mmCIF file of C-alpha atoms and ligand atoms in Angstrom:
data_model
loop_
_atom_site.group_PDB
_atom_site.id
_atom_site.type_symbol
_atom_site.label_atom_id
_atom_site.label_comp_id
_atom_site.label_asym_id
_atom_site.label_seq_id
_atom_site.Cartn_x
_atom_site.Cartn_y
_atom_site.Cartn_z
ATOM 1 C CA MET A 218 0.000 0.000 0.000
ATOM 2 C CA THR A 219 1.266 3.434 -0.881
ATOM 3 C CA THR A 220 1.720 5.957 1.891
ATOM 4 C CA THR A 221 1.878 8.876 -0.538
ATOM 5 C CA THR A 222 -1.036 11.246 -0.114
ATOM 6 C CA PRO A 223 -3.089 11.477 -3.333
ATOM 7 C CA THR A 224 -2.971 14.927 -4.902
ATOM 8 C CA THR A 225 -5.124 14.519 -8.032
ATOM 9 C CA PRO A 226 -8.776 13.482 -8.421
ATOM 10 C CA ALA A 227 -7.723 10.240 -10.140
ATOM 11 C CA GLN A 228 -5.205 9.359 -7.422
ATOM 12 C CA ALA A 229 -7.774 10.092 -4.726
ATOM 13 C CA TRP A 230 -10.390 7.868 -6.359
ATOM 14 C CA ALA A 231 -7.805 5.105 -6.827
ATOM 15 C CA ALA A 232 -6.935 5.251 -3.108
ATOM 16 C CA LEU A 233 -10.601 5.036 -2.104
ATOM 17 C CA ARG A 234 -11.274 2.238 -4.587
ATOM 18 C CA ASP A 235 -8.274 0.238 -3.319
ATOM 19 C CA GLY A 236 -9.308 0.724 0.310
ATOM 20 C CA ASN A 237 -12.867 -0.323 -0.467
ATOM 21 C CA ALA A 238 -11.569 -3.450 -2.228
ATOM 22 C CA ARG A 239 -9.604 -4.365 0.933
ATOM 23 C CA PHE A 240 -12.739 -3.831 3.018
ATOM 24 C CA VAL A 241 -14.855 -5.964 0.672
ATOM 25 C CA SER A 242 -12.378 -8.858 0.787
ATOM 26 C CA GLY A 243 -11.782 -8.609 4.528
ATOM 27 C CA GLU A 244 -8.105 -7.658 4.078
ATOM 28 C CA MET A 245 -8.132 -4.278 5.791
ATOM 29 C CA GLN A 246 -4.817 -2.642 6.657
ATOM 30 C CA HIS A 247 -6.176 0.099 8.944
ATOM 31 C CA PRO A 248 -3.769 2.768 7.659
ATOM 32 C CA SER A 249 -3.325 6.104 9.445
ATOM 33 C CA GLN A 250 -4.533 4.702 12.766
ATOM 34 C CA SER A 251 -1.216 4.472 14.652
ATOM 35 C CA ILE A 252 0.014 6.642 17.518
ATOM 36 C CA ASP A 253 2.597 8.097 15.121
ATOM 37 C CA ARG A 254 -0.133 9.112 12.687
ATOM 38 C CA ARG A 255 -2.146 10.693 15.476
ATOM 39 C CA ALA A 256 0.880 12.814 16.389
ATOM 40 C CA GLU A 257 1.651 13.617 12.742
ATOM 41 C CA VAL A 258 -1.787 15.115 12.078
ATOM 42 C CA SER A 259 -2.275 16.784 15.459
ATOM 43 C CA SER A 260 -1.114 20.178 14.182
ATOM 44 C CA GLU A 261 -2.497 20.159 10.629
ATOM 45 C CA GLN A 262 -4.635 18.160 8.220
ATOM 46 C CA HIS A 263 -4.464 17.499 4.492
ATOM 47 C CA PRO A 264 -7.327 15.091 3.769
ATOM 48 C CA PHE A 265 -7.334 13.772 0.192
ATOM 49 C CA ALA A 266 -11.107 13.464 -0.158
ATOM 50 C CA VAL A 267 -14.305 15.050 1.093
ATOM 51 C CA ILE A 268 -16.868 12.352 1.735
ATOM 52 C CA PHE A 269 -20.437 13.627 1.776
ATOM 53 C CA GLY A 270 -22.517 10.629 2.724
ATOM 54 C CA CYS A 271 -25.718 9.420 4.299
ATOM 55 C CA SER A 272 -25.670 9.269 8.119
ATOM 56 C CA ASP A 273 -26.724 5.612 8.002
ATOM 57 C CA SER A 274 -24.834 3.730 10.741
ATOM 58 C CA ARG A 275 -23.800 1.046 8.256
ATOM 59 C CA VAL A 276 -21.998 3.405 5.866
ATOM 60 C CA ALA A 277 -19.083 4.653 8.000
ATOM 61 C CA ALA A 278 -16.596 6.371 5.684
ATOM 62 C CA GLU A 279 -13.237 5.512 7.279
ATOM 63 C CA ILE A 280 -14.252 1.883 7.705
ATOM 64 C CA ILE A 281 -15.623 1.137 4.230
ATOM 65 C CA PHE A 282 -12.626 2.818 2.541
ATOM 66 C CA ASP A 283 -10.075 1.374 5.013
ATOM 67 C CA ARG A 284 -8.576 4.732 5.956
ATOM 68 C CA GLY A 285 -7.750 6.545 9.194
ATOM 69 C CA LEU A 286 -6.951 9.864 10.871
ATOM 70 C CA GLY A 287 -6.384 12.867 8.626
ATOM 71 C CA ASP A 288 -7.371 11.060 5.409
ATOM 72 C CA LEU A 289 -11.019 11.983 4.863
ATOM 73 C CA PHE A 290 -13.009 15.148 5.551
ATOM 74 C CA VAL A 291 -16.449 13.739 6.293
ATOM 75 C CA VAL A 292 -19.829 15.454 6.089
ATOM 76 C CA ARG A 293 -22.934 13.362 6.668
ATOM 77 C CA THR A 294 -26.656 14.044 6.739
ATOM 78 C CA ALA A 295 -29.570 11.619 6.593
ATOM 79 C CA GLY A 296 -30.127 10.834 2.915
ATOM 80 C CA HIS A 297 -27.086 13.018 2.022
ATOM 81 C CA VAL A 298 -29.377 16.035 1.685
ATOM 82 C CA LEU A 299 -27.808 19.430 1.035
ATOM 83 C CA ASP A 300 -28.213 22.746 2.754
ATOM 84 C CA THR A 301 -26.041 25.839 2.939
ATOM 85 C CA THR A 302 -23.906 24.743 5.901
ATOM 86 C CA VAL A 303 -23.344 21.344 4.275
ATOM 87 C CA ILE A 304 -22.180 22.977 1.043
ATOM 88 C CA GLY A 305 -20.018 25.353 3.092
ATOM 89 C CA SER A 306 -18.392 22.403 4.873
ATOM 90 C CA ILE A 307 -17.682 20.711 1.528
ATOM 91 C CA GLU A 308 -16.256 23.944 0.098
ATOM 92 C CA TYR A 309 -14.002 24.217 3.170
ATOM 93 C CA GLY A 310 -12.639 20.745 2.527
ATOM 94 C CA VAL A 311 -11.800 21.606 -1.083
ATOM 95 C CA GLU A 312 -10.808 25.268 -0.918
ATOM 96 C CA VAL A 313 -9.080 25.531 2.462
ATOM 97 C CA LEU A 314 -7.859 21.979 3.052
ATOM 98 C CA GLY A 315 -7.142 21.285 -0.630
ATOM 99 C CA ALA A 316 -8.914 17.949 -1.096
ATOM 100 C CA PRO A 317 -8.882 16.979 -4.815
ATOM 101 C CA LEU A 318 -12.050 14.849 -4.671
ATOM 102 C CA VAL A 319 -15.618 15.198 -3.399
ATOM 103 C CA VAL A 320 -17.641 12.010 -3.034
ATOM 104 C CA VAL A 321 -21.421 11.822 -2.746
ATOM 105 C CA LEU A 322 -21.944 8.512 -0.984
ATOM 106 C CA GLY A 323 -25.381 6.955 -1.242
ATOM 107 C CA HIS A 324 -26.453 3.399 -0.532
ATOM 108 C CA ASP A 325 -29.195 0.878 -1.179
ATOM 109 C CA SER A 326 -32.248 0.645 1.094
ATOM 110 C CA CYS A 327 -31.810 4.268 2.187
ATOM 111 C CA GLY A 328 -34.463 5.215 4.758
ATOM 112 C CA ALA A 329 -34.560 8.837 3.620
ATOM 113 C CA VAL A 330 -35.313 7.834 0.017
ATOM 114 C CA ALA A 331 -37.992 5.411 1.244
ATOM 115 C CA ALA A 332 -39.549 8.132 3.419
ATOM 116 C CA ALA A 333 -39.638 10.551 0.473
ATOM 117 C CA THR A 334 -41.265 7.875 -1.663
ATOM 118 C CA ALA A 335 -43.904 7.261 1.022
ATOM 119 C CA ALA A 336 -44.565 11.000 1.307
ATOM 120 C CA LEU A 337 -45.223 11.222 -2.428
ATOM 121 C CA THR A 338 -47.278 8.045 -2.788
ATOM 122 C CA ASP A 339 -49.601 8.178 0.213
ATOM 123 C CA GLY A 340 -48.976 11.539 1.839
ATOM 124 C CA GLN A 341 -47.193 10.139 4.900
ATOM 125 C CA LEU A 342 -45.114 13.002 6.278
ATOM 126 C CA PRO A 343 -42.745 12.672 9.242
ATOM 127 C CA ASN A 344 -42.928 15.009 12.221
ATOM 128 C CA GLY A 345 -40.558 17.758 13.266
ATOM 129 C CA PHE A 346 -37.450 18.554 11.313
ATOM 130 C CA VAL A 347 -37.233 15.029 9.917
ATOM 131 C CA ARG A 348 -39.664 16.444 7.406
ATOM 132 C CA ALA A 349 -36.992 18.907 6.258
ATOM 133 C CA VAL A 350 -34.812 15.931 5.329
ATOM 134 C CA VAL A 351 -37.611 14.281 3.345
ATOM 135 C CA ASP A 352 -38.423 17.578 1.610
ATOM 136 C CA ARG A 353 -34.862 17.681 0.286
ATOM 137 C CA VAL A 354 -35.004 14.181 -1.181
ATOM 138 C CA ILE A 355 -38.297 14.701 -3.014
ATOM 139 C CA PRO A 356 -36.892 16.825 -5.903
ATOM 140 C CA SER A 357 -34.586 13.942 -6.886
ATOM 141 C CA ILE A 358 -37.499 11.548 -7.050
ATOM 142 C CA VAL A 359 -40.106 13.673 -8.822
ATOM 143 C CA SER A 360 -37.754 14.070 -11.779
ATOM 144 C CA LEU A 361 -38.327 10.390 -12.558
ATOM 145 C CA VAL A 362 -42.101 10.630 -12.559
ATOM 146 C CA GLY A 363 -44.199 11.649 -15.548
ATOM 147 C CA PRO A 364 -47.662 11.186 -17.048
ATOM 148 C CA ASP A 365 -46.662 7.770 -18.398
ATOM 149 C CA ARG A 366 -44.534 6.747 -15.444
ATOM 150 C CA PRO A 367 -46.095 6.789 -11.974
ATOM 151 C CA LEU A 368 -43.812 6.593 -8.961
ATOM 152 C CA SER A 369 -45.090 3.081 -8.225
ATOM 153 C CA ALA A 370 -43.493 1.947 -11.507
ATOM 154 C CA VAL A 371 -39.993 3.075 -10.445
ATOM 155 C CA ASP A 372 -37.950 0.612 -8.389
ATOM 156 C CA ALA A 373 -36.099 1.613 -5.233
ATOM 157 C CA ALA A 374 -32.636 1.110 -6.790
ATOM 158 C CA THR A 375 -33.463 3.569 -9.577
ATOM 159 C CA LEU A 376 -34.713 6.114 -7.041
ATOM 160 C CA GLY A 377 -31.522 5.791 -4.985
ATOM 161 C CA HIS A 378 -29.362 6.119 -8.088
ATOM 162 C CA GLU A 379 -31.208 9.232 -9.226
ATOM 163 C CA HIS A 380 -30.838 10.809 -5.773
ATOM 164 C CA VAL A 381 -27.045 10.349 -5.848
ATOM 165 C CA LYS A 382 -26.799 11.699 -9.402
ATOM 166 C CA HIS A 383 -29.079 14.637 -8.587
ATOM 167 C CA THR A 384 -27.001 15.462 -5.486
ATOM 168 C CA VAL A 385 -23.787 15.471 -7.570
ATOM 169 C CA ASP A 386 -25.450 17.785 -10.103
ATOM 170 C CA MET A 387 -26.795 20.135 -7.418
ATOM 171 C CA LEU A 388 -23.426 20.407 -5.690
ATOM 172 C CA GLN A 389 -21.620 21.645 -8.762
ATOM 173 C CA SER A 390 -24.448 23.933 -9.855
ATOM 174 C CA TYR A 391 -24.961 25.549 -6.411
ATOM 175 C CA SER A 392 -21.304 25.939 -5.503
ATOM 176 C CA VAL A 393 -19.258 28.400 -7.572
ATOM 177 C CA THR A 394 -16.214 27.317 -5.564
ATOM 178 C CA LEU A 395 -16.631 23.692 -6.616
ATOM 179 C CA ALA A 396 -17.486 24.545 -10.225
ATOM 180 C CA GLU A 397 -14.275 26.596 -10.511
ATOM 181 C CA ALA A 398 -12.155 23.891 -8.885
ATOM 182 C CA ILE A 399 -13.599 21.308 -11.309
ATOM 183 C CA ALA A 400 -13.032 23.566 -14.329
ATOM 184 C CA ALA A 401 -9.401 24.076 -13.257
ATOM 185 C CA GLY A 402 -8.918 20.319 -12.870
ATOM 186 C CA ARG A 403 -8.085 20.708 -9.158
ATOM 187 C CA CYS A 404 -11.090 18.717 -8.051
ATOM 188 C CA ALA A 405 -13.718 16.252 -9.257
ATOM 189 C CA VAL A 406 -17.096 15.277 -7.825
ATOM 190 C CA ILE A 407 -18.177 11.658 -8.013
ATOM 191 C CA GLY A 408 -21.222 9.689 -6.970
ATOM 192 C CA LEU A 409 -20.730 6.317 -5.292
ATOM 193 C CA GLU A 410 -23.477 3.836 -4.487
ATOM 194 C CA TYR A 411 -22.637 1.564 -1.594
ATOM 195 C CA ASP A 412 -24.066 -1.941 -1.372
ATOM 196 C CA LEU A 413 -24.941 -2.762 2.246
ATOM 197 C CA ALA A 414 -24.669 -6.519 1.745
ATOM 198 C CA ASP A 415 -21.339 -6.914 -0.051
ATOM 199 C CA GLY A 416 -19.695 -3.639 1.026
ATOM 200 C CA ARG A 417 -18.730 -2.468 -2.434
ATOM 201 C CA ALA A 418 -18.906 1.224 -3.420
ATOM 202 C CA HIS A 419 -19.804 1.539 -7.130
ATOM 203 C CA LEU A 420 -18.790 4.577 -9.202
ATOM 204 C CA THR A 421 -22.040 5.672 -10.860
ATOM 205 C CA ALA A 422 -21.552 9.398 -11.519
ATOM 206 C CA ALA A 423 -18.594 11.683 -12.175
ATOM 207 C CA VAL A 424 -17.989 15.344 -12.944
ATOM 208 C CA GLY A 425 -14.336 15.831 -13.848
ATOM 209 C CA ASP A 426 -11.720 13.235 -14.726
ATOM 210 C CA VAL A 427 -11.062 10.513 -12.148
ATOM 211 C CA GLY A 428 -9.429 8.061 -14.546
ATOM 212 C CA GLU A 429 -12.492 5.837 -14.781
ATOM 213 C CA GLU A 430 -15.900 6.223 -16.366
ATOM 214 C CA PRO A 431 -18.942 5.815 -14.134
ATOM 215 C CA HIS A 432 -21.085 2.812 -14.939
ATOM 216 C CA ALA A 433 -24.644 1.764 -14.280
ATOM 217 C CA ARG A 434 -25.005 -0.943 -11.685
HETATM 218 ZN ZN1 LIG B 4 -29.381 6.454 3.835
#
C-alpha cells in the first residue's frame, strides 16, 4: 500500500477504490490509525477526499474505505441532503484543506429515500425537522415521474441512483467554488453507491476526470 497522499482526483479515487476493495475482501490494513499518525496530524490536516454521505450507521466512511486519521473530511446528513452549511463544509474541505475529490456517498435501502417515496405516494409526512430531510429528497425523485410513469413503476434502486446523481449535479451547480475547482482540474465530484450486503462502493456518476468512467449498476 502506498503511503503517498493522493494529490489529483484520479489518485484520490484510486486510493478510495483500493481501500474499499480491501474492506470488501476482509483484508483491511487500517492505515493512518497508529500513535505516530495521530501525532503527525495533530497540528495540521491534508485530507485527500471530502466524503459527503448518508448518516446511516452502516456506511461509515473511514471503515468502508479502510482509511484513518487525517485522510477523509467527512460530512454526513440523513439521505445526504444538502443545505447551505453542508455545502459550506464541503467547500471548506476543497478550498481551504485542498482535497482533490468530493464524493457523494449513497447506498441501497436508504431510509430517507424510502420516506420521500412514502410522502409522495400516500402523503405520509414525518414530524418535526425530519420532514426537512424528506423535503430535500423529493426533488430527486419527482424528476423520474411523468404522465406515463407513476412513482409506483420506479424501483427503489433507480430512485436511490437518481438521488445520488441529482445530489452530484446540485453540488456543482450551487457551488461556484466547486465549479471553478472542477473547471481548473483541481477537483472532481463523483457519486458512489454503496451496497450494504457486499460492502462495495460503485462509481455511478462523475464530474471531472477521475481516470475511470462511471457505470450503471
Ligand atoms: Zn441512507
